[in-house]
PDB file of C-alpha atoms in Angstrom:
ATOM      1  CA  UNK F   1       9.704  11.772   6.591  1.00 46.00           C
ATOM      2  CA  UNK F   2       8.545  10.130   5.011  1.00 45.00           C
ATOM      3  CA  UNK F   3       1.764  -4.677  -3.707  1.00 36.00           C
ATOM      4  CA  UNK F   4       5.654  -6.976 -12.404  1.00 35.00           C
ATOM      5  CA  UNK F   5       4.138  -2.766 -11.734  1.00 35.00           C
ATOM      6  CA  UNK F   6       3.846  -0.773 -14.366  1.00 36.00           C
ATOM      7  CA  UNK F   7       6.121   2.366 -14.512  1.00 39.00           C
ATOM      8  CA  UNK F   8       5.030   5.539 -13.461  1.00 39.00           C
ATOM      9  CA  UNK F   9       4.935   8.047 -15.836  1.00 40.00           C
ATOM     10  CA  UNK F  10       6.887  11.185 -14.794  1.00 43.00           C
ATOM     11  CA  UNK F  11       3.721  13.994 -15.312  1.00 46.00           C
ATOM     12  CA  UNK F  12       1.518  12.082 -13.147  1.00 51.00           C
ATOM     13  CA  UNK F  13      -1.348   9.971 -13.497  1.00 49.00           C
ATOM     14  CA  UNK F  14      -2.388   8.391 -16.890  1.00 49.00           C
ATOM     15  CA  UNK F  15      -4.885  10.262 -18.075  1.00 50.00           C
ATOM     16  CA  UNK F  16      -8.492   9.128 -17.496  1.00 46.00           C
ATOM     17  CA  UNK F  17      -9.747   7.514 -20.963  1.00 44.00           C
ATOM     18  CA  UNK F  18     -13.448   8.413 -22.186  1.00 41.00           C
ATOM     19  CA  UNK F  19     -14.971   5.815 -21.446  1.00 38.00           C
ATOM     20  CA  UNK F  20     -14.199   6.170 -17.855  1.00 42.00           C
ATOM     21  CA  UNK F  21     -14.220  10.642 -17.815  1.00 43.00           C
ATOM     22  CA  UNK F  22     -17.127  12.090 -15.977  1.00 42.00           C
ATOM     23  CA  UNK F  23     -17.545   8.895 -13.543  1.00 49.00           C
ATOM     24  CA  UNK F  24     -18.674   9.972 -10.238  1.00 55.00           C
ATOM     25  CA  UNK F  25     -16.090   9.635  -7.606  1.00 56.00           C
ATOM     26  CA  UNK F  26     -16.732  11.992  -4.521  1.00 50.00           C
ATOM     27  CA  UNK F  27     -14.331  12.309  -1.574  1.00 45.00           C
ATOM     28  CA  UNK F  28     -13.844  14.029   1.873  1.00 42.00           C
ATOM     29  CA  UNK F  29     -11.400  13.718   4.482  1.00 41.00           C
ATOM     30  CA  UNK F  30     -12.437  12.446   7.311  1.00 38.00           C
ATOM     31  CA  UNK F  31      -8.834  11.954   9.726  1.00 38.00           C
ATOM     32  CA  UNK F  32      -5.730  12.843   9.862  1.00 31.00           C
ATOM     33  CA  UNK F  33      -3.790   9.766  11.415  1.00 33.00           C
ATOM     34  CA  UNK F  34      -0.009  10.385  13.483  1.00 36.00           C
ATOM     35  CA  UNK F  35       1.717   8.340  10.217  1.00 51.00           C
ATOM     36  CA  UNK F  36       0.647  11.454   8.161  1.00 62.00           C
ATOM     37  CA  UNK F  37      -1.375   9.319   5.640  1.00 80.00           C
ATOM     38  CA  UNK F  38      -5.243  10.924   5.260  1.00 92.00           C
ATOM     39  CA  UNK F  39      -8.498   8.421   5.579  1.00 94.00           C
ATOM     40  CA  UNK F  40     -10.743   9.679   3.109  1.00 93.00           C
ATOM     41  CA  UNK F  41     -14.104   8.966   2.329  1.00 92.00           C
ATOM     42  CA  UNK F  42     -15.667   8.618  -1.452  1.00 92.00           C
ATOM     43  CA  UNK F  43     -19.425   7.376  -3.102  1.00 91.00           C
ATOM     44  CA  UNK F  44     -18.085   5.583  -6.263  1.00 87.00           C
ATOM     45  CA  UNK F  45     -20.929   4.122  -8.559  1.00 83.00           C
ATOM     46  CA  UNK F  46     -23.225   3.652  -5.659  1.00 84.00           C
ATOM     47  CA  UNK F  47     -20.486   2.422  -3.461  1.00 88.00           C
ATOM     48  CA  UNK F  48     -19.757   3.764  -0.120  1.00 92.00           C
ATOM     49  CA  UNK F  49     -15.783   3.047  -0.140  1.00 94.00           C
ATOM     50  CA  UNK F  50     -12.709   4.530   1.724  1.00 95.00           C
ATOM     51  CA  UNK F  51      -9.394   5.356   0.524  1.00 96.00           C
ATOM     52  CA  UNK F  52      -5.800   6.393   2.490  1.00 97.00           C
ATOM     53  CA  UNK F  53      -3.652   9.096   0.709  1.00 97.00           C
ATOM     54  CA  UNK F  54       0.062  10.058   1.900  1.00 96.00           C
ATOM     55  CA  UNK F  55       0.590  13.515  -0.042  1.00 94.00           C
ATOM     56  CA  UNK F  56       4.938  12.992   0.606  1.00 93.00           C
ATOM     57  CA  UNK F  57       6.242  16.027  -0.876  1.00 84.00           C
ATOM     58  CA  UNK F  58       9.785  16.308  -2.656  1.00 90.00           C
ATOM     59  CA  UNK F  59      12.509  14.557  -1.387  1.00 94.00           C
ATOM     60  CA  UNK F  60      11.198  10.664  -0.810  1.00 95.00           C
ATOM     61  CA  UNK F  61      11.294   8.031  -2.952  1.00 95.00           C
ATOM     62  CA  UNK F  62       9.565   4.928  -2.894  1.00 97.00           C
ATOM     63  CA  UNK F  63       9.917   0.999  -2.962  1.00 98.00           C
ATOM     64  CA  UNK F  64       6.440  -0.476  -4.054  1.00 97.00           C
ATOM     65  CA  UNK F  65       5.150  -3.556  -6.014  1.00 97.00           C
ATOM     66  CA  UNK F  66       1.941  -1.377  -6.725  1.00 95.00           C
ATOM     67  CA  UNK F  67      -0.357  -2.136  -9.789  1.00 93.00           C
ATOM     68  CA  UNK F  68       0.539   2.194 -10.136  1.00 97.00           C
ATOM     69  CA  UNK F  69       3.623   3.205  -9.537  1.00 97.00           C
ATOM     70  CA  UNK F  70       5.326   0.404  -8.713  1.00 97.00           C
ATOM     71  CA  UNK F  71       9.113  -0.144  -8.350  1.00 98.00           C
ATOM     72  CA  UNK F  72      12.284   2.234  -7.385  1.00 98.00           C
ATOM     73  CA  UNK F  73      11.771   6.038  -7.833  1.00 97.00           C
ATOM     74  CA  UNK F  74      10.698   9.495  -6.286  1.00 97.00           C
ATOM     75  CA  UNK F  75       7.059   9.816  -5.322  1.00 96.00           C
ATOM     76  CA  UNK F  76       5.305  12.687  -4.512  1.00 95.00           C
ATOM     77  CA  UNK F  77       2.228  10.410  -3.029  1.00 96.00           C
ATOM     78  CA  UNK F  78       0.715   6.819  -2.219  1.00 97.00           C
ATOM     79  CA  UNK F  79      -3.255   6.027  -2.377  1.00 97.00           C
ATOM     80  CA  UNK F  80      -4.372   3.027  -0.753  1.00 97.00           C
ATOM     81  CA  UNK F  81      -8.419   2.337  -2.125  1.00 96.00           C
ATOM     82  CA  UNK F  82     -10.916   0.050  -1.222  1.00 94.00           C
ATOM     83  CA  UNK F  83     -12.876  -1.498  -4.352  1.00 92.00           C
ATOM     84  CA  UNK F  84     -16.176  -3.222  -3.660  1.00 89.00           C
ATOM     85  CA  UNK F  85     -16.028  -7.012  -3.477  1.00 85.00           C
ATOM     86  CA  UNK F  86     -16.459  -8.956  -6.862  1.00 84.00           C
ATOM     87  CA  UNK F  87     -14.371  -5.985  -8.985  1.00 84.00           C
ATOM     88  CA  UNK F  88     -15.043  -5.457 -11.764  1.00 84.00           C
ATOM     89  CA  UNK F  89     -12.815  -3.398 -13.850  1.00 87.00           C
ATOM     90  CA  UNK F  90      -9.527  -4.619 -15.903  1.00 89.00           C
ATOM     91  CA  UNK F  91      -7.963  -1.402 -15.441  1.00 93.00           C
ATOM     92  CA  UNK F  92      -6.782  -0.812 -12.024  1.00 93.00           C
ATOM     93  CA  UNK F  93      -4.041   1.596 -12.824  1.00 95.00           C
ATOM     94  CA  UNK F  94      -6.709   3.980 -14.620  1.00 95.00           C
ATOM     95  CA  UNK F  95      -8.770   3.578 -11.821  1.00 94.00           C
ATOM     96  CA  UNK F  96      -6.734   4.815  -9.327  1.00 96.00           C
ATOM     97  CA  UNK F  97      -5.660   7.131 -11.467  1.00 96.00           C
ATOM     98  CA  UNK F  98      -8.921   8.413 -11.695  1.00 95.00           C
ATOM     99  CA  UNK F  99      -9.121   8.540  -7.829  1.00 95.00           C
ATOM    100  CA  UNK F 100      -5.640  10.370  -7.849  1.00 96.00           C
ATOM    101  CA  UNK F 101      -7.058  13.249 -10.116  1.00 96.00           C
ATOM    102  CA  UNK F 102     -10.328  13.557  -7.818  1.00 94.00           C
ATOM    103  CA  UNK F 103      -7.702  13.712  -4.657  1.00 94.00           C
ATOM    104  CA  UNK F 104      -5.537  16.954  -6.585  1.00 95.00           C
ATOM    105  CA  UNK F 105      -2.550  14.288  -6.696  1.00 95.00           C
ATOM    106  CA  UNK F 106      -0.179  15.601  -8.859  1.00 95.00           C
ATOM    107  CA  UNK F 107       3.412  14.289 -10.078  1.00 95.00           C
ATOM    108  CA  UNK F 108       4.479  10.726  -9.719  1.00 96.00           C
ATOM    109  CA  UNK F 109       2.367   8.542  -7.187  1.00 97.00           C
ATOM    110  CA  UNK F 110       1.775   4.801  -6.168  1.00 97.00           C
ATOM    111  CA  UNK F 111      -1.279   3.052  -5.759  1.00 97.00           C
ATOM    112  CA  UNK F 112      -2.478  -0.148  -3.996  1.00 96.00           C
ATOM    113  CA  UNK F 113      -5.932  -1.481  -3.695  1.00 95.00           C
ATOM    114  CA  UNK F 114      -7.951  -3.851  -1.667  1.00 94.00           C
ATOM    115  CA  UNK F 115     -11.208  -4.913  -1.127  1.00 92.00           C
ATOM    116  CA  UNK F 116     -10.471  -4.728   2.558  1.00 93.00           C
ATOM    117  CA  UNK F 117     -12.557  -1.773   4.689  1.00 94.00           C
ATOM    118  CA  UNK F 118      -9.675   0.532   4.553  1.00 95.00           C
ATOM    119  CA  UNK F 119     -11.407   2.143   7.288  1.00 95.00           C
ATOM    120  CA  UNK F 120     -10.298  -0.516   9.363  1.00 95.00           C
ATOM    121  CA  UNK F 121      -6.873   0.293   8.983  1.00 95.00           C
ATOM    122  CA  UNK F 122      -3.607  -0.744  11.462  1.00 96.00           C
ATOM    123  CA  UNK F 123      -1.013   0.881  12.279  1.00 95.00           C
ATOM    124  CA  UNK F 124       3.098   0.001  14.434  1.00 96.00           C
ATOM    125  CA  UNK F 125       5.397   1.960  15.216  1.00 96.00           C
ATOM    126  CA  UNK F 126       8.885   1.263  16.291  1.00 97.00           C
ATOM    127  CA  UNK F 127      12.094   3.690  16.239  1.00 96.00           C
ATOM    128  CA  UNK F 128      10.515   6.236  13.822  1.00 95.00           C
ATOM    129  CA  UNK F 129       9.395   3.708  11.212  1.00 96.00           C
ATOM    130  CA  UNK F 130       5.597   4.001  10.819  1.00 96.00           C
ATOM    131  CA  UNK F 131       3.718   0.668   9.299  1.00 97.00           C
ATOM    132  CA  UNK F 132       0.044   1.253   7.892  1.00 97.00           C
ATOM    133  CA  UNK F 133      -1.986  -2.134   6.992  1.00 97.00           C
ATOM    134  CA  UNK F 134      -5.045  -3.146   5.371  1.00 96.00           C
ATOM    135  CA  UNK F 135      -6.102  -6.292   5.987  1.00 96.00           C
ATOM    136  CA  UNK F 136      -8.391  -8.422   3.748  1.00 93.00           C
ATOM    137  CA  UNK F 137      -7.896 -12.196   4.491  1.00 92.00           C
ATOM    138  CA  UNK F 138     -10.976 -13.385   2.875  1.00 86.00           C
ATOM    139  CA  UNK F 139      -8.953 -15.522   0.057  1.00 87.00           C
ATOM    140  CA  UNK F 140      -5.656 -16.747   1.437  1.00 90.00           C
ATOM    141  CA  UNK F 141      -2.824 -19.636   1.118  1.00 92.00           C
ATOM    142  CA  UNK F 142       0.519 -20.174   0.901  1.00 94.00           C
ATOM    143  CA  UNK F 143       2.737 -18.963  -1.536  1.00 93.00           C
ATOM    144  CA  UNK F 144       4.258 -21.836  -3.038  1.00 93.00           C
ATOM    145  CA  UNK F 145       1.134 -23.578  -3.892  1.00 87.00           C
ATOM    146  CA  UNK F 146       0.358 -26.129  -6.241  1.00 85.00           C
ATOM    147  CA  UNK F 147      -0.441 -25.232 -10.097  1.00 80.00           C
ATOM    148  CA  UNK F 148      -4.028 -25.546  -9.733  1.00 64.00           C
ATOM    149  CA  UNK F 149      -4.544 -23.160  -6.820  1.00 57.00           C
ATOM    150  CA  UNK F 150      -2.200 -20.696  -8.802  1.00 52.00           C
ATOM    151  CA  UNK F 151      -4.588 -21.035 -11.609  1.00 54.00           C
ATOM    152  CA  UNK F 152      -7.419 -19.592  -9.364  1.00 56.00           C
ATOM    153  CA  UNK F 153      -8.782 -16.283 -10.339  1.00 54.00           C
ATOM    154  CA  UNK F 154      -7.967 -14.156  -7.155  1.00 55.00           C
ATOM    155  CA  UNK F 155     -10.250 -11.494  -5.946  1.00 57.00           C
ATOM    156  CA  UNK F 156      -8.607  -7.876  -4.100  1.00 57.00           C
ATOM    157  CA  UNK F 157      -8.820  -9.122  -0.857  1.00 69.00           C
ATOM    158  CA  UNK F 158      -4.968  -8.186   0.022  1.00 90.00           C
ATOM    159  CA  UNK F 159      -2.544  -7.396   2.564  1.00 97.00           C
ATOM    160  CA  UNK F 160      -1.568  -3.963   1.786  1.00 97.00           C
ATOM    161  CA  UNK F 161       1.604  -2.976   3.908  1.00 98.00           C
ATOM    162  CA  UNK F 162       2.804   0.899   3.604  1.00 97.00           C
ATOM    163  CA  UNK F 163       6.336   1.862   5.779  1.00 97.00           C
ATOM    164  CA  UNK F 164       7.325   5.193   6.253  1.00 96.00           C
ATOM    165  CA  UNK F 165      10.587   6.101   7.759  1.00 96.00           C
ATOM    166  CA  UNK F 166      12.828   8.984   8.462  1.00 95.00           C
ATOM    167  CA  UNK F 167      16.321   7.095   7.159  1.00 96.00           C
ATOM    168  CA  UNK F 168      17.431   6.754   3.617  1.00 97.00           C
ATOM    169  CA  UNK F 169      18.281   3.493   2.346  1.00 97.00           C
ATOM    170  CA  UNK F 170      20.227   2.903  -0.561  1.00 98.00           C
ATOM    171  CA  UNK F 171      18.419   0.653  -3.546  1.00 98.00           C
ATOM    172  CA  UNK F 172      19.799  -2.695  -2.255  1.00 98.00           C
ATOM    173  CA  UNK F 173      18.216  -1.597   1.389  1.00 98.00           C
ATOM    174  CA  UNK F 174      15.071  -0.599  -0.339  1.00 98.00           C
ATOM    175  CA  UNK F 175      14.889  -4.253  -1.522  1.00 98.00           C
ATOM    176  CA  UNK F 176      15.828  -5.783   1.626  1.00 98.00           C
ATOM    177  CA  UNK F 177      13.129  -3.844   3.538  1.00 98.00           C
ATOM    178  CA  UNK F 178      10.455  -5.279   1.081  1.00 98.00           C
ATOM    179  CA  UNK F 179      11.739  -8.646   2.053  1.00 98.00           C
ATOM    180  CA  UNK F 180      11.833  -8.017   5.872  1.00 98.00           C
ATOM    181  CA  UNK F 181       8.211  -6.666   5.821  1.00 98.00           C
ATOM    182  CA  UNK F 182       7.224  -9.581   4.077  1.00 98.00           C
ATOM    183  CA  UNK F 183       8.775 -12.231   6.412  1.00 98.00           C
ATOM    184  CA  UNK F 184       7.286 -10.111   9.291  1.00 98.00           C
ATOM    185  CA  UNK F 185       4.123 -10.270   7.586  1.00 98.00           C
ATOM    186  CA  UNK F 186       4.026 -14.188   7.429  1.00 98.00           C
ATOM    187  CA  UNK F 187       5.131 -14.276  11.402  1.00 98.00           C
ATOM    188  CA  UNK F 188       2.571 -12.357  12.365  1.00 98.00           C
ATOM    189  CA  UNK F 189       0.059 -14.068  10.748  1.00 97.00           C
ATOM    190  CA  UNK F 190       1.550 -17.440  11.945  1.00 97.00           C
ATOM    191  CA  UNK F 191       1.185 -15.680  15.739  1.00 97.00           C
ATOM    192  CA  UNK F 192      -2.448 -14.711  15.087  1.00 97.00           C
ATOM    193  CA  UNK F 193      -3.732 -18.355  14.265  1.00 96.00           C
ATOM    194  CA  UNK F 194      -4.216 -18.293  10.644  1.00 96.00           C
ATOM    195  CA  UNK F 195      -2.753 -21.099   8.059  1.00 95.00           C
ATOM    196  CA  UNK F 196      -1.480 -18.664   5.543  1.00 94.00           C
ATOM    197  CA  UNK F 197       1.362 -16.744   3.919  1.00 95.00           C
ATOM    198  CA  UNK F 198      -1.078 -13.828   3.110  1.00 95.00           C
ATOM    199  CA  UNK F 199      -2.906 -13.664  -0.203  1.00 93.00           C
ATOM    200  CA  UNK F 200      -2.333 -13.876  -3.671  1.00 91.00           C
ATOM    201  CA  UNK F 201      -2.497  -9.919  -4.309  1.00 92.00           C
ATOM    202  CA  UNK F 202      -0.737  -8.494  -1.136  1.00 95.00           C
ATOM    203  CA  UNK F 203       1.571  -5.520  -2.020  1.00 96.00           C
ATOM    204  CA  UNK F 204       4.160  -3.779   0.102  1.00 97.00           C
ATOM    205  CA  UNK F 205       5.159   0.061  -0.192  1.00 97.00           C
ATOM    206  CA  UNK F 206       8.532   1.662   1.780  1.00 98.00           C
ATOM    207  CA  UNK F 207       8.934   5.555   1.414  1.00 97.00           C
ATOM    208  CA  UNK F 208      11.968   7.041   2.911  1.00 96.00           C
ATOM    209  CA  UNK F 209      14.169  10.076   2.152  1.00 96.00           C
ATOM    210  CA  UNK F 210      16.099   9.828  -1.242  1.00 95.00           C
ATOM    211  CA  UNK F 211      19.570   9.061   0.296  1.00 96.00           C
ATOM    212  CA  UNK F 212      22.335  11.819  -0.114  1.00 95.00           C
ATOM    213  CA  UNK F 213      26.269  11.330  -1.361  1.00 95.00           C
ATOM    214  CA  UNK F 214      26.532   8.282   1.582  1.00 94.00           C
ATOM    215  CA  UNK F 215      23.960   6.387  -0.642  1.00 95.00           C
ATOM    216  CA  UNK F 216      22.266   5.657   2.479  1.00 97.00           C
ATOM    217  CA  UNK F 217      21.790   3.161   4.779  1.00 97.00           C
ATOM    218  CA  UNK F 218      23.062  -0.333   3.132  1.00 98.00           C
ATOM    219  CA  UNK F 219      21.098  -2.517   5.592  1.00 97.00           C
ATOM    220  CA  UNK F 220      17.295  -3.509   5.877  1.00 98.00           C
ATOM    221  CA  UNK F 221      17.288  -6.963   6.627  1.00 98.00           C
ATOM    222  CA  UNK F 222      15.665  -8.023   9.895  1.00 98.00           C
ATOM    223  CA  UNK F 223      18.945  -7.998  12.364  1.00 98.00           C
ATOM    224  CA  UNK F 224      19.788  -4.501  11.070  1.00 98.00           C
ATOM    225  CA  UNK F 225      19.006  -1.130  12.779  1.00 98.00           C
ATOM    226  CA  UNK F 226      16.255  -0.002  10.623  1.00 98.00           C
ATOM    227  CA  UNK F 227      14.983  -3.827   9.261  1.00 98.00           C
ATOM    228  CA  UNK F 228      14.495  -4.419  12.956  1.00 98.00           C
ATOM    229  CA  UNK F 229      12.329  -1.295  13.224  1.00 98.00           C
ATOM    230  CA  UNK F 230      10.404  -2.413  10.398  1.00 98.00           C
ATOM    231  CA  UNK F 231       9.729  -5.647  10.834  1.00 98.00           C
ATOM    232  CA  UNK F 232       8.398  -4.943  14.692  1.00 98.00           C
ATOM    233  CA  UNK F 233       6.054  -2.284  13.057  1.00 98.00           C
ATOM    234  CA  UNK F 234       4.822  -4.609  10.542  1.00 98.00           C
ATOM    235  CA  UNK F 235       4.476  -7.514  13.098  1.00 98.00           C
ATOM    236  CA  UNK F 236       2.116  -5.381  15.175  1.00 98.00           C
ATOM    237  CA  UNK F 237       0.204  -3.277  12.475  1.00 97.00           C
ATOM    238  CA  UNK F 238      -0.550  -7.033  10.358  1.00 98.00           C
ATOM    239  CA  UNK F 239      -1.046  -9.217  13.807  1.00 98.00           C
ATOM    240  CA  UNK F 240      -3.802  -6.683  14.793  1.00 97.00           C
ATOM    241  CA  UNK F 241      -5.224  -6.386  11.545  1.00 96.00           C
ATOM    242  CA  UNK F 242      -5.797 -10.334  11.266  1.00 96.00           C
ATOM    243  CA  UNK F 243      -7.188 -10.850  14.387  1.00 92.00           C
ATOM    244  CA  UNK F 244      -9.708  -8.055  13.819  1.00 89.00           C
ATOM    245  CA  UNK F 245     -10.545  -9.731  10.111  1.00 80.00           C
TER     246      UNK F 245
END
């Protein structure tokens, strides 16, 4: 079984505001890919875009430091969109929203966005853990950089990292598998050439079971069972991203 966020609010998506109701977003699926997420395809304001949807069900709760949905908490489902180049909107959260509504989404959900061609999509797997990528290197650096890069207005170009696995992890876990994805992130970038840490917008989403009266697995750093898994999956699904970007 199945990147400060706002929280979710428990009935769903925030509701579309009037300025925004009635704007065209049309979608169709187009796969359905082994890690059980859906590439779909939409025409948004004369855009020709792509967006992945994982419709979890009950039972899984999610990790995320999505602009929707973001944090520690059941999920019922994660959208990853592409947004054209240049955004323009100041209200991400509504916008996916909006792309949520057109999808059926219902109930709590997370969503990430990038103005990488989602199409393009990566994917490792190791041990049952499932890592999906999108990878949009166009404006990239280090993370501790000095004040006047930090300054920089940052476009959605994005590393967008989404792990599915069939293990419950208890809260500190959750965090700890954020972490290892992260570092794995930065290796494999490292092995692929690039000069980089990622970008200034990259988000990372883990979905797992919601643990039972064991409180789940305690570990998810990289030398444990499941942090192994995940940061092997991540290493391959972000290595082959970046060398195809």
């Amino acid at each position: 079984m199945i990147g400060g966020a706002r929280q979710p609010r428990e009935d769903g998506p925030p509701p579309v505001p009037p300025s925004h109701q009635g704007c065209a977003i049309r979608s169709v699926r187009l796969q359905l890919p082994a890690q059980r997420g859906e590439l779909r395809d939409r025409h948004e304001d004369g855009h020709h875009l792509h967006h992945l949807v994982w419709r979890l069900g009950p039972g899984v709760r999610v990790c995320s430091s999505a602009v929707l949905g973001g944090g520690i908490g059941p999920r019922d489902w994660i959208l990853n969109a592409q947004v054209p180049g240049g955004y323009p909107r100041l209200d991400p959260d509504r916008h996916l929203a909006e792309i949520a509504v057109s999808e059926g989404l219902t109930g709590p959900g997370v969503g990430l966005m990038t103005a990488a061609d989602v199409a393009a999509y990566t994917t490792g797997h190791d041990g049952g853990v499932t890592a999906t990528v999108t990878t949009g290197l166009g404006v990239r650096g280090w993370a501790a950089a000095p004040d006047v890069e930090a300054a920089t207005p940052h476009r959605p170009g994005t590393v967008n990292i989404v792990l599915t696995l069939p293990a419950a992890l208890s809260d500190a876990a959750l965090v700890n598998a954020v972490a290892t994805a992260t570092e794995a992130k930065v290796q494999a970038l490292l092995d692929a050439g690039l000069d980089c840490s990622g970008t200034p917008t990259d988000a990372v989403c883990v979905a797992a079971p919601q643990p039972g009266p064991d409180g789940g697995e305690p570990f998810a750093g990289p030398r444990s069972t499941w942090g192994a898994r995940i940061a092997r999956a991540v290493h391959t699904a972000v290595r082959a991203g970046a060398r195809l970007s």
